[in-house]
Amino acid sequence: MNINLTLFAQMIAFAVFVGFCMKYVWPPIVNALAERKTKIAEGLAAAERGHQEKALGEQRALELMKDAKAAAAEIVGQAQKRATEIVEEAKGDARAEGGRLVASAQAEIDRETNRAREELRERVASLAVAAAEKILQKEIDVAAHRSLVDSFAKQL
Amino acid sequence: MSSSEALTSQGYIQHHLTNLTLGVHPEHGFGFAHSSAEAAEMGFWAINIDTMFFSILLGALFIWFFRGVAERITAGVPGTAQNFVEWIVDFVEENVRGSFSARNPMVAPLALTIFAWVFMMNLMDLLPVDLLPYLFGQFMAVFGADPHHVFLRVVPTTDPNATFGMALMVFFLVLYYSVKMKGVGGFLGELTLQPFGKWGMPANLLLEGISLLSKPLSLALRLFGNMYAGEMIFILIALLYGGGVVLNMTGGLLQFVWAVFHILIITLQAFIFMVLTIVYLDMAHQEHH
């Protein structure tokens, strides 16, 4: 427990340790701590920015959605209008076509009817002549009674 | 208690309080001191091998561990060792930032070295008092030395050489920065021109001189006194062993309790040494008004 040379040796050892610590130990550790601090600060700032951007994006998305909905509604309205137009057109076409068909069918019917009437008239005339031949049981002059038979056939 | 027992107790305590001193004895020549009296007779030109060995070992351990972490340090996710080191560095830096207002890149590393080194040297006190001295005595006995004359003190901070060594370095730093910051005139003026003005110069010098010199003294003696007393109590507790079952158990209990309390003391002393160093250096950097 005497003060001796150890005192100086301890002073030197202390100075060496402090010097070493100051040169090789302290700076890298403190630098790393500072670097991490800035990193964390940057990260927080980025997160903050991200939040803001997200909010902006959400707002923008809402706007876009609103626009899209409006556009869609417009398109649907136009489509409906067009559809009713088409339906109306189709109805008109159909009606015209139907009319045309009916008219042509009517014409056909009229034609057929006339033809049948003509044929019937022919048949009735010959039938009437045959019937008259049978009734009279005698030869009649076809030429003499032609006008009579024809007037009879015309009454049918 | 018989006189022979008293002698062994005294001898035991004496043995534990003697350093392993290497030097030139006026009669026995160069070699290790065989008693505390011989160590004292060697005068100034002797060296305490045990203090040097343990303090340098622990200092190197501190530097090695911290340097190892500093080399592989990353600003990303820290590992366990890095976490531990960062915790201590953060703690020291916070103290420096709180107490030291000037800018000096040396103060924080200095404070870290003091805190870590003093703490580790103090920590040696928690080893059982007889463990290393006994092993060392047995080891030296292999080389023919008498174990009773082989001394070993494992706690460097119970050697005033170690505490005064650090305190004197701090004192020199205080003087250096006082002169650097204020100039020679400013520093001398601070010593002589206050608090009583220039007509009270002798009184000023006396007061300021005492307050200046008390800095290294209080630093060194506080640490030394605390650790010396703590070690002494461990030694006294160790005296209880070998006195029967009751005394053994009492001794064991006391040693445990004192060791637990001592954990607080060794940390506190390391912390106080560090904080006072920071404060003294801060005062050296400040202009007095």
XYZ file of C-alpha atoms in Angstrom:
445
model
C 0.000 0.000 0.000
C 2.802 2.358 -0.822
C 2.834 4.981 -3.480
C 5.487 3.831 -5.890
C 6.295 3.471 -9.552
C 2.938 1.793 -10.033
C 1.422 5.281 -9.966
C 3.194 6.309 -13.162
C 2.646 2.962 -14.778
C -1.054 3.270 -14.025
C -1.133 6.781 -15.453
C 0.455 5.555 -18.652
C -1.882 2.562 -18.862
C -4.857 4.827 -18.281
C -3.701 7.276 -20.947
C -3.173 4.429 -23.422
C -6.620 2.980 -22.787
C -8.273 6.371 -23.113
C -6.348 7.083 -26.290
C -7.289 3.753 -27.792
C -10.913 4.144 -26.794
C -10.986 7.630 -28.284
C -9.429 6.552 -31.564
C -10.793 3.095 -32.256
C -13.791 2.407 -30.026
C -15.853 5.530 -29.564
C -16.131 6.953 -33.104
C -17.463 3.857 -34.902
C -20.036 3.170 -32.211
C -21.254 6.758 -32.041
C -21.270 7.012 -35.826
C -23.350 3.859 -36.068
C -25.763 5.217 -33.484
C -26.047 8.506 -35.353
C -26.499 6.677 -38.638
C -29.271 4.568 -37.144
C -30.873 7.710 -35.795
C -30.980 9.293 -39.241
C -32.177 6.013 -40.722
C -35.044 5.858 -38.260
C -35.850 9.514 -38.857
C -35.879 8.889 -42.602
C -38.026 5.835 -42.108
C -40.518 7.775 -40.035
C -40.571 10.594 -42.582
C -41.101 8.061 -45.362
C -43.920 6.469 -43.391
C -45.457 9.886 -42.909
C -45.131 10.618 -46.614
C -46.607 7.229 -47.372
C -49.571 7.994 -45.171
C -50.151 11.272 -46.938
C -49.789 9.668 -50.319
C -52.172 6.942 -49.305
C -54.733 9.515 -48.215
C -54.247 11.391 -51.471
C -54.504 8.165 -53.441
C -57.666 7.197 -51.639
C -59.179 10.566 -52.388
C -58.130 10.292 -55.995
C -59.507 6.753 -56.195
C -62.807 7.980 -54.808
C -62.945 10.713 -57.434
C -62.085 8.284 -60.194
C -64.735 5.923 -58.945
C -67.295 8.701 -58.895
C -66.348 9.693 -62.463
C -66.458 6.087 -63.576
C -69.870 5.624 -62.012
C -71.138 8.744 -63.726
C -69.694 7.588 -67.044
C -71.163 4.146 -66.595
C -74.568 5.609 -65.754
C -74.383 7.773 -68.860
C -73.383 4.813 -71.015
C -76.178 2.711 -69.561
C -78.666 5.532 -70.190
C -77.513 5.882 -73.786
C -77.628 2.145 -74.250
C -81.132 2.007 -72.904
C -82.209 4.796 -75.176
C -80.592 3.077 -78.105
C -82.211 -0.203 -77.089
C -85.671 1.355 -76.997
C -84.890 2.959 -80.340
C -83.883 -0.365 -81.790
C -86.954 -2.008 -80.330
C -89.120 0.737 -81.797
C -87.420 0.369 -85.182
C -87.798 -3.366 -85.052
C -91.449 -2.957 -84.123
C -91.946 -0.595 -87.077
C -90.139 -2.947 -89.424
C -92.115 -5.887 -88.161
C -95.337 -4.013 -88.491
C -94.482 -2.981 -92.080
C -93.361 -6.479 -92.943
C -96.517 -7.913 -91.385
C -98.628 -5.471 -93.364
C -96.799 -6.397 -96.494
C -97.254 -10.101 -95.818
C -100.899 -9.632 -95.003
C -101.408 -7.636 -98.191
C -99.662 -10.209 -100.355
C -101.569 -13.013 -98.616
C -104.777 -11.071 -99.221
C -103.871 -10.643 -102.859
C -103.092 -14.351 -103.157
C -106.371 -15.201 -101.449
C -108.219 -12.843 -103.795
C -106.513 -14.360 -106.756
C -107.253 -17.902 -105.605
C -110.826 -16.979 -104.847
C -111.301 -15.503 -108.305
C -109.720 -18.518 -109.880
C -111.904 -20.892 -107.873
C -114.952 -18.820 -108.710
C -114.083 -18.958 -112.417
C -113.553 -22.683 -112.282
C -116.715 -23.199 -110.301
C -118.613 -21.110 -112.761
C -117.195 -23.204 -115.598
C -118.104 -26.382 -113.775
C -121.566 -25.162 -112.872
C -122.183 -24.118 -116.449
C -121.198 -27.501 -117.815
C -123.079 -29.174 -114.925
C -126.118 -27.120 -115.664
C -125.891 -28.012 -119.321
C -125.515 -31.674 -118.414
C -128.369 -31.391 -115.944
C -130.553 -29.649 -118.509
C -129.672 -32.331 -121.065
C -130.742 -34.961 -118.619
C -133.916 -33.148 -117.607
C -135.027 -32.405 -121.093
C -134.073 -35.891 -122.295
C -133.831 -34.505 -125.677
C -131.438 -32.955 -127.908
C -131.146 -29.307 -127.462
C -129.248 -26.869 -129.439
C -126.318 -25.834 -127.412
C -125.796 -22.857 -129.511
C -129.457 -21.772 -129.173
C -129.411 -22.006 -125.393
C -125.938 -20.721 -124.826
C -127.010 -17.298 -123.716
C -129.505 -18.759 -121.312
C -126.948 -21.057 -119.690
C -124.392 -18.271 -119.418
C -126.832 -15.957 -117.731
C -127.689 -18.774 -115.383
C -123.967 -19.401 -114.613
C -123.441 -15.682 -113.974
C -126.009 -15.740 -111.244
C -123.955 -18.206 -109.280
C -9.135 -15.311 21.834
C -5.554 -16.320 22.443
C -2.644 -14.192 21.359
C -1.564 -16.644 18.690
C -5.017 -16.556 17.155
C -4.938 -12.781 17.248
C -1.621 -12.925 15.479
C -2.960 -15.171 12.729
C -5.948 -12.913 12.243
C -3.672 -9.925 12.010
C -1.333 -11.811 9.756
C -4.248 -12.840 7.550
C -5.450 -9.297 7.195
C -1.938 -8.008 6.650
C -1.352 -10.651 4.045
C -4.423 -9.577 2.149
C -3.454 -5.924 2.241
C 0.033 -6.365 0.839
C 0.718 -5.971 -2.836
C 2.913 -8.215 -4.888
C 5.718 -5.667 -5.021
C 8.689 -6.002 -7.327
C 11.631 -3.737 -6.694
C 15.115 -3.297 -5.343
C 15.351 -3.856 -1.614
C 18.288 -2.087 0.071
C 19.402 -5.335 1.725
C 17.977 -8.198 -0.331
C 18.506 -6.696 -3.735
C 16.140 -6.983 -6.715
C 13.136 -9.243 -6.282
C 9.638 -9.583 -4.832
C 9.003 -8.200 -1.368
C 8.471 -10.930 1.223
C 6.521 -8.760 3.650
C 4.722 -5.455 3.725
C 7.669 -3.970 5.621
C 10.039 -5.007 2.854
C 7.681 -3.574 0.266
C 7.698 -0.281 2.143
C 11.492 -0.318 2.338
C 11.755 -0.612 -1.419
C 10.607 2.989 -1.564
C 9.328 4.630 -4.725
C 11.216 2.571 -7.278
C 9.143 -0.532 -6.957
C 6.105 -1.686 -8.844
C 2.989 -3.513 -7.745
C 2.825 -6.363 -10.196
C -0.648 -7.512 -9.131
C -2.197 -4.060 -9.553
C -0.569 -3.637 -12.930
C -1.489 -7.108 -14.104
C -5.152 -7.004 -13.171
C -5.731 -3.407 -14.201
C -4.125 -3.884 -17.600
C -5.837 -7.236 -18.074
C -9.229 -5.698 -17.329
C -8.516 -2.586 -19.385
C -7.438 -4.751 -22.295
C -10.559 -6.866 -21.858
C -12.686 -3.730 -22.018
C -10.884 -2.436 -25.099
C -10.942 -5.851 -26.776
C -14.650 -6.348 -26.237
C -15.676 -2.837 -27.233
C -13.294 -2.771 -30.196
C -14.637 -6.115 -31.344
C -18.159 -4.751 -31.312
C -17.095 -1.461 -32.895
C -15.466 -3.296 -35.797
C -18.598 -5.245 -36.634
C -21.043 -2.512 -35.710
C -24.037 -1.959 -37.922
C -26.604 0.785 -38.092
C -29.198 -1.893 -38.787
C -30.562 -4.415 -36.333
C -28.019 -4.798 -33.508
C -26.922 -8.132 -32.052
C -26.737 -8.982 -28.363
C -23.188 -7.752 -27.777
C -23.807 -4.614 -29.804
C -26.973 -3.955 -27.848
C -25.057 -4.196 -24.600
C -22.267 -1.928 -25.820
C -24.728 0.583 -27.228
C -26.576 0.632 -23.944
C -23.399 1.590 -22.073
C -22.266 4.064 -24.729
C -25.696 5.669 -24.727
C -25.639 5.913 -20.958
C -22.201 7.544 -20.943
C -23.072 9.873 -23.793
C -26.227 10.974 -22.043
C -24.233 11.831 -18.921
C -21.654 13.731 -20.930
C -24.352 15.636 -22.777
C -26.047 16.470 -19.489
C -22.975 17.703 -17.631
C -20.529 18.866 -20.257
C -21.544 21.979 -22.171
C -18.404 22.664 -24.220
C -17.326 20.695 -27.269
C -14.477 18.257 -26.809
C -14.316 14.904 -28.601
C -12.096 13.479 -25.878
C -14.452 13.760 -22.931
C -16.961 11.077 -23.868
C -14.397 8.333 -24.654
C -12.572 9.311 -21.486
C -15.755 8.967 -19.473
C -16.535 5.615 -21.078
C -13.049 4.307 -20.336
C -13.246 5.461 -16.741
C -16.682 3.993 -16.188
C -15.966 0.637 -17.772
C -12.478 0.236 -16.431
C -13.247 1.296 -12.867
C -16.350 -0.837 -12.853
C -14.430 -3.910 -13.991
C -11.621 -3.308 -11.510
C -14.176 -2.864 -8.732
C -15.992 -5.974 -9.893
C -12.948 -8.049 -8.923
C -14.005 -7.370 -5.347
C -16.911 -9.789 -5.776
C -14.576 -12.721 -6.258
C -14.099 -14.582 -2.981
C -11.225 -12.818 -1.200
C -9.085 -15.909 -0.870
C -9.686 -17.525 -4.239
C -7.068 -15.963 -6.483
C -4.477 -15.249 -3.748
C -4.682 -18.871 -2.608
C -4.391 -20.277 -6.126
C -1.524 -17.916 -6.882
C 0.240 -18.917 -3.637
C -0.090 -22.589 -4.539
C 1.088 -21.863 -8.058
C 4.177 -20.032 -6.810
C 4.818 -22.789 -4.290
C 5.477 -25.022 -7.275
C 8.471 -22.815 -7.983
C 9.658 -23.123 -4.413
C 8.156 -19.938 -2.984
C 6.625 -19.901 0.499
C 2.852 -19.298 -0.052
C 2.746 -17.205 3.105
C 5.046 -14.664 1.559
C 3.403 -14.585 -1.830
C 1.016 -11.660 -1.941
C -1.739 -10.911 -4.382
C -4.361 -8.196 -4.331
C -6.860 -8.760 -7.069
C -8.753 -5.462 -6.823
C -6.600 -2.757 -8.433
C -8.805 0.043 -7.118
C -7.882 -0.871 -3.540
C -4.361 0.198 -4.446
C -4.037 3.999 -4.136
C -1.542 3.911 -6.983
C -4.287 2.993 -9.403
C -6.838 5.505 -8.160
C -4.287 8.305 -7.863
C -2.941 7.437 -11.280
C -6.330 8.007 -12.847
C -7.125 11.026 -10.687
C -3.786 12.661 -11.566
C -4.388 12.134 -15.276
C -7.776 13.767 -14.872
C -6.129 16.559 -12.890
C -3.568 17.149 -15.630
C -6.344 17.261 -18.180
C -8.173 19.808 -16.032
C -5.020 21.963 -15.845
C -4.356 21.546 -19.582
C -7.841 22.542 -20.657
C -8.030 25.359 -18.105
C -4.908 26.881 -19.623
C -5.964 26.070 -23.187
C -9.408 27.613 -22.838
C -8.585 30.634 -20.695
C -4.897 31.157 -21.332
C -2.256 31.202 -18.616
C -3.377 34.637 -17.457
C -6.991 33.648 -17.325
C -6.249 30.530 -15.348
C -3.998 32.362 -12.882
C -6.592 35.097 -12.617
C -9.185 32.502 -11.792
C -6.932 31.213 -9.048
C -6.053 34.576 -7.550
C -8.666 37.197 -8.339
C -11.759 35.637 -6.873
C -13.804 35.507 -4.761
C -12.381 38.547 -2.884
C -11.005 40.710 -5.691
C -7.363 41.558 -6.258
C -6.725 42.829 -2.720
C -7.557 39.469 -1.218
C -5.078 37.656 -3.438
C -3.447 35.400 -0.796
C -6.821 34.362 0.566
C -8.091 33.778 -2.958
C -5.084 31.674 -3.860
C -5.498 29.638 -0.697
C -9.198 28.985 -1.292
C -8.970 28.339 -5.024
C -5.794 26.315 -4.625
C -7.463 24.071 -2.106
C -10.507 23.658 -4.254
C -8.318 22.839 -7.249
C -6.134 20.342 -5.402
C -9.111 18.764 -3.709
C -10.341 17.574 -7.107
C -7.783 14.817 -7.725
C -7.570 14.050 -4.014
C -11.287 13.583 -3.621
C -11.502 11.563 -6.841
C -8.722 9.217 -5.855
C -9.486 8.904 -2.168
C -13.216 8.400 -2.591
C -12.750 5.446 -4.880
C -9.835 4.059 -2.938
C -11.562 4.487 0.433
C -14.774 2.853 -0.672
C -13.093 -0.101 -2.281
C -10.558 -0.511 0.488
C -13.268 -0.506 3.130
C -15.373 -2.906 1.117
C -12.491 -5.281 0.707
C -11.659 -4.982 4.393
C -15.159 -6.041 5.311
C -14.904 -9.050 3.016
C -11.642 -9.937 4.735
C -13.184 -9.556 8.182
C -16.141 -11.705 7.149
C -13.703 -14.288 5.820
C -12.147 -14.392 9.296
C -15.378 -15.939 10.557
C -14.786 -19.062 8.497
C -13.198 -21.958 10.305
C -14.897 -21.067 13.585
C -17.534 -23.783 13.716
C -20.855 -24.366 11.959
C -22.658 -21.321 13.363
C -19.849 -18.911 12.504
C -19.423 -20.460 9.076
C -23.082 -20.014 8.272
C -23.104 -16.508 9.681
C -20.055 -15.730 7.601
C -21.655 -17.149 4.492
C -24.802 -15.135 5.014
C -22.876 -11.945 5.758
C -20.678 -12.397 2.733
C -23.700 -12.858 0.507
C -25.469 -9.811 1.916
C -22.348 -7.668 1.696
C -21.647 -8.836 -1.848
C -25.160 -7.900 -2.922
C -24.765 -4.493 -1.327
C -21.341 -4.180 -2.854
C -22.755 -4.554 -6.368
C -24.420 -1.215 -5.743
C -21.241 0.326 -4.364
C -18.931 -0.714 -7.168
C -21.341 0.564 -9.819
C -21.949 3.758 -7.917
C -18.237 4.431 -7.438
C -17.499 3.896 -11.115
C -20.394 6.199 -11.974
C -19.278 8.887 -9.483
C -15.713 8.825 -10.783
C -17.012 9.246 -14.315
C -19.483 12.033 -13.508
C -16.997 13.986 -11.406
C -14.414 13.757 -14.176
C -16.951 15.136 -16.634
C -17.929 17.913 -14.237
C -14.320 18.886 -13.492
C -13.492 19.005 -17.184
C -16.619 21.038 -17.804
C -15.478 23.524 -15.149
C -12.078 23.668 -16.803
C -13.748 24.605 -20.101
C -15.949 27.294 -18.576
C -15.088 30.910 -17.977
C -15.781 31.930 -14.410
C -17.626 35.142 -13.817
